[in-house]
mmCIF file of C-alpha atoms in Angstrom:
data_model
loop_
_atom_site.group_PDB
_atom_site.id
_atom_site.type_symbol
_atom_site.label_atom_id
_atom_site.label_comp_id
_atom_site.label_asym_id
_atom_site.label_seq_id
_atom_site.Cartn_x
_atom_site.Cartn_y
_atom_site.Cartn_z
ATOM 1 C CA MET A 987 -56.080 191.084 -130.799
ATOM 2 C CA SER A 988 -58.341 189.969 -133.650
ATOM 3 C CA ASP A 989 -61.035 192.180 -135.105
ATOM 4 C CA ALA A 990 -63.683 189.769 -133.786
ATOM 5 C CA ALA A 991 -62.358 190.086 -130.237
ATOM 6 C CA ARG A 992 -62.235 193.869 -130.550
ATOM 7 C CA ASP A 993 -65.863 193.872 -131.676
ATOM 8 C CA ILE A 994 -66.909 191.843 -128.644
ATOM 9 C CA PHE A 995 -65.120 194.231 -126.297
ATOM 10 C CA ALA A 996 -66.614 197.194 -128.147
ATOM 11 C CA ASP A 997 -70.146 195.779 -127.880
ATOM 12 C CA TRP A 998 -69.776 195.003 -124.182
ATOM 13 C CA SER A 999 -71.383 197.339 -121.676
ATOM 14 C CA LEU A 1000 -71.209 197.061 -117.913
ATOM 15 C CA PRO A 1001 -74.346 195.308 -116.566
ATOM 16 C CA ILE A 1002 -75.132 197.844 -113.872
ATOM 17 C CA TRP A 1003 -77.697 195.938 -111.824
ATOM 18 C CA LEU A 1004 -75.816 192.662 -111.878
ATOM 19 C CA THR A 1005 -72.545 194.333 -110.945
ATOM 20 C CA LEU A 1006 -74.267 196.338 -108.210
ATOM 21 C CA SER A 1007 -75.833 193.166 -106.804
ATOM 22 C CA ILE A 1008 -72.431 191.488 -106.588
ATOM 23 C CA VAL A 1009 -70.851 194.567 -104.969
ATOM 24 C CA VAL A 1010 -73.676 194.844 -102.417
ATOM 25 C CA THR A 1011 -73.325 191.138 -101.582
ATOM 26 C CA ALA A 1012 -69.590 191.654 -101.033
ATOM 27 C CA ALA A 1013 -70.276 194.650 -98.769
ATOM 28 C CA ILE A 1014 -72.860 192.732 -96.711
ATOM 29 C CA TYR A 1015 -70.501 189.787 -96.278
ATOM 30 C CA LEU A 1016 -67.574 192.045 -95.327
ATOM 31 C CA ARG A 1017 -69.704 193.839 -92.723
ATOM 32 C CA GLY A 1018 -70.799 190.547 -91.187
ATOM 33 C CA TRP A 1019 -67.288 189.056 -91.418
ATOM 34 C CA LEU A 1020 -65.798 192.014 -89.517
ATOM 35 C CA ALA A 1021 -68.443 191.635 -86.814
ATOM 36 C CA ILE A 1022 -68.073 187.888 -86.292
ATOM 37 C CA ARG A 1023 -64.298 187.952 -86.601
ATOM 38 C CA LYS A 1024 -64.194 189.752 -83.237
ATOM 39 C CA THR A 1025 -65.487 186.638 -81.468
ATOM 40 C CA ARG A 1026 -64.243 183.893 -83.841
ATOM 41 C CA PRO A 1027 -60.901 185.118 -85.250
ATOM 42 C CA GLU A 1028 -59.517 181.602 -85.597
ATOM 43 C CA GLN A 1029 -62.484 180.571 -87.763
ATOM 44 C CA PHE A 1030 -63.006 183.669 -89.895
ATOM 45 C CA THR A 1031 -59.513 184.154 -91.208
ATOM 46 C CA ASP A 1032 -58.302 186.373 -94.023
ATOM 47 C CA ILE A 1033 -58.310 183.290 -96.265
ATOM 48 C CA ARG A 1034 -62.059 182.869 -95.710
ATOM 49 C CA LEU A 1035 -62.645 186.486 -96.666
ATOM 50 C CA ALA A 1036 -60.401 186.216 -99.728
ATOM 51 C CA SER A 1037 -62.158 183.021 -100.811
ATOM 52 C CA PHE A 1038 -65.644 184.526 -100.688
ATOM 53 C CA LEU A 1039 -64.609 187.728 -102.454
ATOM 54 C CA SER A 1040 -62.738 185.685 -105.065
ATOM 55 C CA GLY A 1041 -65.903 183.664 -105.668
ATOM 56 C CA LEU A 1042 -67.861 186.844 -106.316
ATOM 57 C CA SER A 1043 -65.093 188.105 -108.610
ATOM 58 C CA VAL A 1044 -65.123 184.889 -110.643
ATOM 59 C CA LEU A 1045 -68.922 185.097 -110.802
ATOM 60 C CA TRP A 1046 -68.677 188.603 -112.246
ATOM 61 C CA LEU A 1047 -66.010 187.444 -114.706
ATOM 62 C CA ALA A 1048 -68.223 184.581 -115.900
ATOM 63 C CA ILE A 1049 -71.519 186.391 -116.445
ATOM 64 C CA ALA A 1050 -70.913 190.137 -116.391
ATOM 65 C CA SER A 1051 -67.585 190.626 -118.149
ATOM 66 C CA PRO A 1052 -66.836 190.459 -121.900
ATOM 67 C CA MET A 1053 -66.430 186.692 -121.413
ATOM 68 C CA ASP A 1054 -70.206 186.426 -121.779
ATOM 69 C CA GLY A 1055 -69.862 187.853 -125.286
ATOM 70 C CA PHE A 1056 -67.239 185.264 -126.186
ATOM 71 C CA ALA A 1057 -69.513 182.553 -124.727
ATOM 72 C CA ASP A 1058 -72.294 183.613 -127.112
ATOM 73 C CA ALA A 1059 -69.923 183.254 -130.071
ATOM 74 C CA LEU A 1060 -67.966 180.117 -129.181
ATOM 75 C CA LEU A 1061 -69.167 176.870 -127.635
ATOM 76 C CA SER A 1062 -65.726 176.374 -126.103
ATOM 77 C CA ALA A 1063 -65.966 179.736 -124.306
ATOM 78 C CA HIS A 1064 -69.480 178.822 -123.205
ATOM 79 C CA MET A 1065 -68.148 175.641 -121.601
ATOM 80 C CA VAL A 1066 -65.533 177.668 -119.710
ATOM 81 C CA GLU A 1067 -68.330 179.921 -118.467
ATOM 82 C CA HIS A 1068 -70.334 176.908 -117.274
ATOM 83 C CA LEU A 1069 -67.286 175.429 -115.522
ATOM 84 C CA LEU A 1070 -66.666 178.669 -113.650
ATOM 85 C CA LEU A 1071 -70.301 178.844 -112.528
ATOM 86 C CA MET A 1072 -70.508 175.214 -111.441
ATOM 87 C CA SER A 1073 -67.026 174.234 -110.284
ATOM 88 C CA ALA A 1074 -65.160 177.397 -109.265
ATOM 89 C CA VAL A 1075 -67.658 179.899 -107.844
ATOM 90 C CA PRO A 1076 -69.573 177.580 -105.442
ATOM 91 C CA PRO A 1077 -66.568 176.131 -103.544
ATOM 92 C CA LEU A 1078 -64.970 179.563 -103.263
ATOM 93 C CA LEU A 1079 -68.156 181.093 -101.855
ATOM 94 C CA LEU A 1080 -68.845 178.210 -99.474
ATOM 95 C CA TYR A 1081 -65.279 178.091 -98.162
ATOM 96 C CA GLY A 1082 -65.910 181.636 -96.955
ATOM 97 C CA LEU A 1083 -68.528 180.275 -94.475
ATOM 98 C CA PRO A 1084 -71.068 182.740 -95.887
ATOM 99 C CA VAL A 1085 -74.242 181.970 -93.926
ATOM 100 C CA VAL A 1086 -73.631 183.839 -90.672
ATOM 101 C CA PRO A 1087 -71.605 186.756 -92.132
ATOM 102 C CA LEU A 1088 -74.324 187.429 -94.716
ATOM 103 C CA LEU A 1089 -77.007 187.383 -92.027
ATOM 104 C CA ARG A 1090 -75.041 189.558 -89.620
ATOM 105 C CA GLY A 1091 -74.128 191.931 -92.408
ATOM 106 C CA LEU A 1092 -77.741 192.709 -93.304
ATOM 107 C CA PRO A 1093 -79.288 195.963 -92.022
ATOM 108 C CA SER A 1094 -81.098 195.298 -88.747
ATOM 109 C CA PRO A 1095 -84.589 196.315 -90.008
ATOM 110 C CA LEU A 1096 -84.291 193.929 -92.949
ATOM 111 C CA LEU A 1097 -82.997 191.089 -90.771
ATOM 112 C CA ARG A 1098 -85.627 191.510 -88.060
ATOM 113 C CA GLY A 1099 -88.559 192.416 -90.246
ATOM 114 C CA ILE A 1100 -88.203 190.069 -93.209
ATOM 115 C CA VAL A 1101 -85.318 187.601 -93.160
ATOM 116 C CA GLY A 1102 -85.621 186.564 -89.515
ATOM 117 C CA PRO A 1103 -89.347 185.713 -89.657
ATOM 118 C CA LEU A 1104 -88.798 183.761 -92.879
ATOM 119 C CA LEU A 1105 -86.028 181.703 -91.311
ATOM 120 C CA ARG A 1106 -88.292 180.867 -88.379
ATOM 121 C CA ILE A 1107 -90.917 179.238 -90.617
ATOM 122 C CA SER A 1108 -90.509 175.538 -89.831
ATOM 123 C CA ALA A 1109 -91.792 174.326 -93.208
ATOM 124 C CA LEU A 1110 -89.297 176.555 -95.005
ATOM 125 C CA ARG A 1111 -86.469 175.296 -92.796
ATOM 126 C CA ARG A 1112 -87.418 171.673 -93.463
ATOM 127 C CA PHE A 1113 -87.497 172.363 -97.192
ATOM 128 C CA GLY A 1114 -84.046 173.953 -97.044
ATOM 129 C CA HIS A 1115 -82.636 171.021 -95.098
ATOM 130 C CA SER A 1116 -84.080 168.575 -97.626
ATOM 131 C CA LEU A 1117 -82.255 170.343 -100.463
ATOM 132 C CA VAL A 1118 -78.873 169.771 -98.837
ATOM 133 C CA THR A 1119 -79.229 166.036 -98.435
ATOM 134 C CA PRO A 1120 -76.570 164.459 -100.699
ATOM 135 C CA ILE A 1121 -78.922 162.468 -102.930
ATOM 136 C CA ILE A 1122 -81.194 165.466 -103.597
ATOM 137 C CA ALA A 1123 -78.296 167.871 -104.168
ATOM 138 C CA TRP A 1124 -76.581 165.387 -106.500
ATOM 139 C CA LEU A 1125 -79.729 164.811 -108.548
ATOM 140 C CA LEU A 1126 -80.590 168.503 -108.803
ATOM 141 C CA MET A 1127 -77.122 169.510 -109.977
ATOM 142 C CA ASN A 1128 -76.612 166.706 -112.478
ATOM 143 C CA LEU A 1129 -80.145 166.735 -113.908
ATOM 144 C CA THR A 1130 -79.918 170.513 -114.324
ATOM 145 C CA PHE A 1131 -76.550 170.098 -116.032
ATOM 146 C CA LEU A 1132 -77.904 167.481 -118.453
ATOM 147 C CA CYS A 1133 -81.260 169.141 -119.149
ATOM 148 C CA TRP A 1134 -79.754 172.490 -120.101
ATOM 149 C CA HIS A 1135 -77.372 170.698 -122.490
ATOM 150 C CA VAL A 1136 -80.229 169.083 -124.388
ATOM 151 C CA PRO A 1137 -79.940 170.776 -127.823
ATOM 152 C CA ALA A 1138 -83.425 172.331 -127.770
ATOM 153 C CA ALA A 1139 -82.913 173.820 -124.302
ATOM 154 C CA TYR A 1140 -79.338 174.938 -125.011
ATOM 155 C CA ASP A 1141 -80.301 176.697 -128.254
ATOM 156 C CA PHE A 1142 -83.390 178.250 -126.641
ATOM 157 C CA ALA A 1143 -81.302 179.762 -123.834
ATOM 158 C CA LEU A 1144 -78.840 181.299 -126.284
ATOM 159 C CA GLU A 1145 -81.671 182.743 -128.386
ATOM 160 C CA HIS A 1146 -83.447 184.295 -125.382
ATOM 161 C CA GLU A 1147 -81.314 186.402 -123.059
ATOM 162 C CA ASN A 1148 -83.680 186.191 -120.077
ATOM 163 C CA TRP A 1149 -83.754 182.399 -120.266
ATOM 164 C CA HIS A 1150 -79.989 182.419 -120.580
ATOM 165 C CA ALA A 1151 -79.906 184.196 -117.213
ATOM 166 C CA VAL A 1152 -82.272 181.556 -115.801
ATOM 167 C CA GLU A 1153 -79.906 178.867 -117.061
ATOM 168 C CA HIS A 1154 -77.016 180.512 -115.224
ATOM 169 C CA LEU A 1155 -79.075 180.760 -112.031
ATOM 170 C CA CYS A 1156 -79.957 177.075 -112.285
ATOM 171 C CA PHE A 1157 -76.302 176.103 -112.726
ATOM 172 C CA LEU A 1158 -75.129 178.282 -109.840
ATOM 173 C CA GLY A 1159 -77.946 177.421 -107.442
ATOM 174 C CA THR A 1160 -77.812 173.645 -107.860
ATOM 175 C CA SER A 1161 -74.009 173.632 -107.802
ATOM 176 C CA LEU A 1162 -74.055 175.498 -104.484
ATOM 177 C CA LEU A 1163 -76.238 172.698 -103.106
ATOM 178 C CA PHE A 1164 -73.882 170.066 -104.555
ATOM 179 C CA TRP A 1165 -70.731 171.574 -103.052
ATOM 180 C CA TYR A 1166 -72.505 172.373 -99.787
ATOM 181 C CA CYS A 1167 -72.815 168.623 -99.198
ATOM 182 C CA ILE A 1168 -69.033 168.319 -99.557
ATOM 183 C CA LEU A 1169 -67.869 171.338 -97.544
ATOM 184 C CA TRP A 1170 -70.702 171.620 -94.961
ATOM 185 C CA PRO A 1171 -69.844 175.256 -94.145
ATOM 186 C CA TRP A 1172 -70.378 176.355 -90.537
ATOM 187 C CA PRO A 1173 -72.875 176.554 -88.866
ATOM 188 C CA ALA A 1174 -74.075 173.447 -90.696
ATOM 189 C CA GLN A 1175 -73.846 170.322 -88.600
ATOM 190 C CA THR A 1176 -70.450 168.735 -89.119
ATOM 191 C CA HIS A 1177 -70.585 165.560 -91.196
ATOM 192 C CA ARG A 1178 -67.612 163.281 -90.827
ATOM 193 C CA ARG A 1179 -66.507 162.286 -94.298
ATOM 194 C CA ASN A 1180 -66.800 158.640 -95.303
ATOM 195 C CA TRP A 1181 -66.202 156.650 -98.445
ATOM 196 C CA GLY A 1182 -69.676 157.541 -99.719
ATOM 197 C CA ILE A 1183 -68.508 161.058 -100.567
ATOM 198 C CA LEU A 1184 -66.107 159.542 -103.101
ATOM 199 C CA LEU A 1185 -69.028 157.849 -104.842
ATOM 200 C CA TYR A 1186 -70.824 161.203 -104.774
ATOM 201 C CA LEU A 1187 -67.941 162.906 -106.595
ATOM 202 C CA ILE A 1188 -67.053 160.068 -108.968
ATOM 203 C CA ALA A 1189 -70.677 159.621 -110.040
ATOM 204 C CA ALA A 1190 -70.862 163.344 -110.862
ATOM 205 C CA ASP A 1191 -67.649 163.008 -112.861
ATOM 206 C CA LEU A 1192 -69.179 160.120 -114.845
ATOM 207 C CA VAL A 1193 -72.107 162.336 -115.861
ATOM 208 C CA ASN A 1194 -69.691 165.054 -116.969
ATOM 209 C CA THR A 1195 -67.554 162.496 -118.814
ATOM 210 C CA MET A 1196 -70.497 160.989 -120.713
ATOM 211 C CA LEU A 1197 -71.705 164.368 -121.963
ATOM 212 C CA SER A 1198 -68.170 165.486 -122.817
ATOM 213 C CA ALA A 1199 -67.456 162.270 -124.712
ATOM 214 C CA PHE A 1200 -70.688 162.588 -126.686
ATOM 215 C CA LEU A 1201 -69.814 166.131 -127.756
ATOM 216 C CA ALA A 1202 -66.196 165.233 -128.494
ATOM 217 C CA PHE A 1203 -66.881 162.202 -130.674
ATOM 218 C CA CYS A 1204 -70.023 163.389 -132.431
ATOM 219 C CA ASP A 1205 -69.133 164.086 -136.063
ATOM 220 C CA ARG A 1206 -71.610 166.936 -136.491
ATOM 221 C CA PRO A 1207 -72.535 170.121 -134.594
ATOM 222 C CA VAL A 1208 -74.993 169.219 -131.838
ATOM 223 C CA TYR A 1209 -76.276 172.750 -131.257
ATOM 224 C CA ARG A 1210 -77.963 174.419 -134.200
ATOM 225 C CA PHE A 1211 -77.364 177.890 -132.756
ATOM 226 C CA TYR A 1212 -73.748 177.737 -133.905
ATOM 227 C CA LEU A 1213 -74.840 176.906 -137.447
ATOM 228 C CA ASP A 1214 -77.472 179.653 -137.605
ATOM 229 C CA HIS A 1215 -75.070 182.182 -136.053
ATOM 230 C CA PRO A 1216 -71.601 181.572 -137.526
ATOM 231 C CA ASN A 1217 -68.971 182.795 -135.090
ATOM 232 C CA PRO A 1218 -66.879 185.834 -136.042
ATOM 233 C CA PHE A 1219 -63.634 183.954 -135.331
ATOM 234 C CA GLN A 1220 -64.161 181.687 -138.371
ATOM 235 C CA VAL A 1221 -63.745 178.575 -136.221
ATOM 236 C CA ASN A 1222 -65.247 175.396 -137.632
ATOM 237 C CA PRO A 1223 -68.302 174.485 -135.463
ATOM 238 C CA VAL A 1224 -67.223 170.855 -135.094
ATOM 239 C CA GLN A 1225 -63.705 171.846 -134.032
ATOM 240 C CA ASP A 1226 -65.134 174.379 -131.590
ATOM 241 C CA GLN A 1227 -67.427 171.683 -130.199
ATOM 242 C CA ILE A 1228 -64.516 169.266 -129.743
ATOM 243 C CA LEU A 1229 -62.469 171.939 -127.971
ATOM 244 C CA GLY A 1230 -65.399 172.748 -125.688
ATOM 245 C CA ALA A 1231 -65.879 169.056 -124.907
ATOM 246 C CA VAL A 1232 -62.179 168.618 -124.083
ATOM 247 C CA ILE A 1233 -62.259 171.649 -121.781
ATOM 248 C CA MET A 1234 -65.343 170.317 -120.022
ATOM 249 C CA TRP A 1235 -63.925 166.798 -119.855
ATOM 250 C CA VAL A 1236 -60.466 167.648 -118.515
ATOM 251 C CA LEU A 1237 -61.185 170.621 -116.247
ATOM 252 C CA GLY A 1238 -64.552 169.277 -115.150
ATOM 253 C CA SER A 1239 -62.983 165.972 -114.137
ATOM 254 C CA LEU A 1240 -60.241 167.772 -112.228
ATOM 255 C CA ALA A 1241 -62.905 169.681 -110.302
ATOM 256 C CA PHE A 1242 -64.441 166.396 -109.119
ATOM 257 C CA LEU A 1243 -61.447 164.082 -108.913
ATOM 258 C CA GLY A 1244 -59.115 166.604 -107.252
ATOM 259 C CA PRO A 1245 -61.283 166.843 -104.110
ATOM 260 C CA ALA A 1246 -61.862 163.081 -104.280
ATOM 261 C CA MET A 1247 -58.101 162.471 -104.099
ATOM 262 C CA ILE A 1248 -57.703 164.870 -101.165
ATOM 263 C CA ILE A 1249 -60.585 163.248 -99.294
ATOM 264 C CA THR A 1250 -59.137 159.796 -99.984
ATOM 265 C CA LEU A 1251 -55.801 160.798 -98.448
ATOM 266 C CA ARG A 1252 -57.574 162.135 -95.377
ATOM 267 C CA LEU A 1253 -59.689 159.011 -95.022
ATOM 268 C CA LEU A 1254 -56.562 156.893 -95.180
ATOM 269 C CA SER A 1255 -54.970 159.093 -92.501
ATOM 270 C CA PRO A 1256 -57.712 159.469 -89.854
ATOM 271 C CA SER A 1257 -55.464 161.541 -87.621
ATOM 272 C CA ARG A 1258 -55.528 164.302 -90.234
ATOM 273 C CA GLU A 1259 -59.329 164.437 -90.382
ATOM 274 C CA HIS A 1260 -60.746 167.532 -88.661
#
């Protein structure tokens, strides 16, 4: 292990509140999952539980582990962090069918006194439903992705830790909406997949490809932060930028085109569609 890597591990300290929040979320989900599994064992399988808990684990790895220190030093590591937040965590969480287990796992006073009344507000329900319409979810995720990669915004987030956390919340929140419109986790109304979902995924991949290509073929560092804060690994900023762009281009495209291929096969074999 290099001295730079050792320094990052040495400087890392466990983010107590963030880690506690993730652990509490896991405990709430597990409590609700155990309760609903009694009546719906065929729906809430061990795979669903493993998926949700894996999503929380990857979330912790991305923003609470020493990886966050590497992401501050290397653009390429930062791109890996963004990919985890936007393309790995949301599908894993949503495949766990989290809505009902999280509600049933809450303490009864909290559910009846606060959460329940909020969910019964019709205006709030309409607003929530509007967010998970495909066009809105697609726009929110992709505009958020592009806006935070504008050099001024990207550098500002790295210079200000609180805004960096806001950036992560924006990525995670809008990506949950994006993937929700693909998976439609129960008890959402089932949407039979059609060819439009392929356009949804391919269009998102085009946005990712355009940004990745710009970063890969630009002959200068796009983000000034990496010039003002030379990384301890002595990696050339342009080379680091190219590596980050390739990671985002290849893995990001797989995240969109992989599901698109699976959906295409199912659309071509209607008998396999559930």
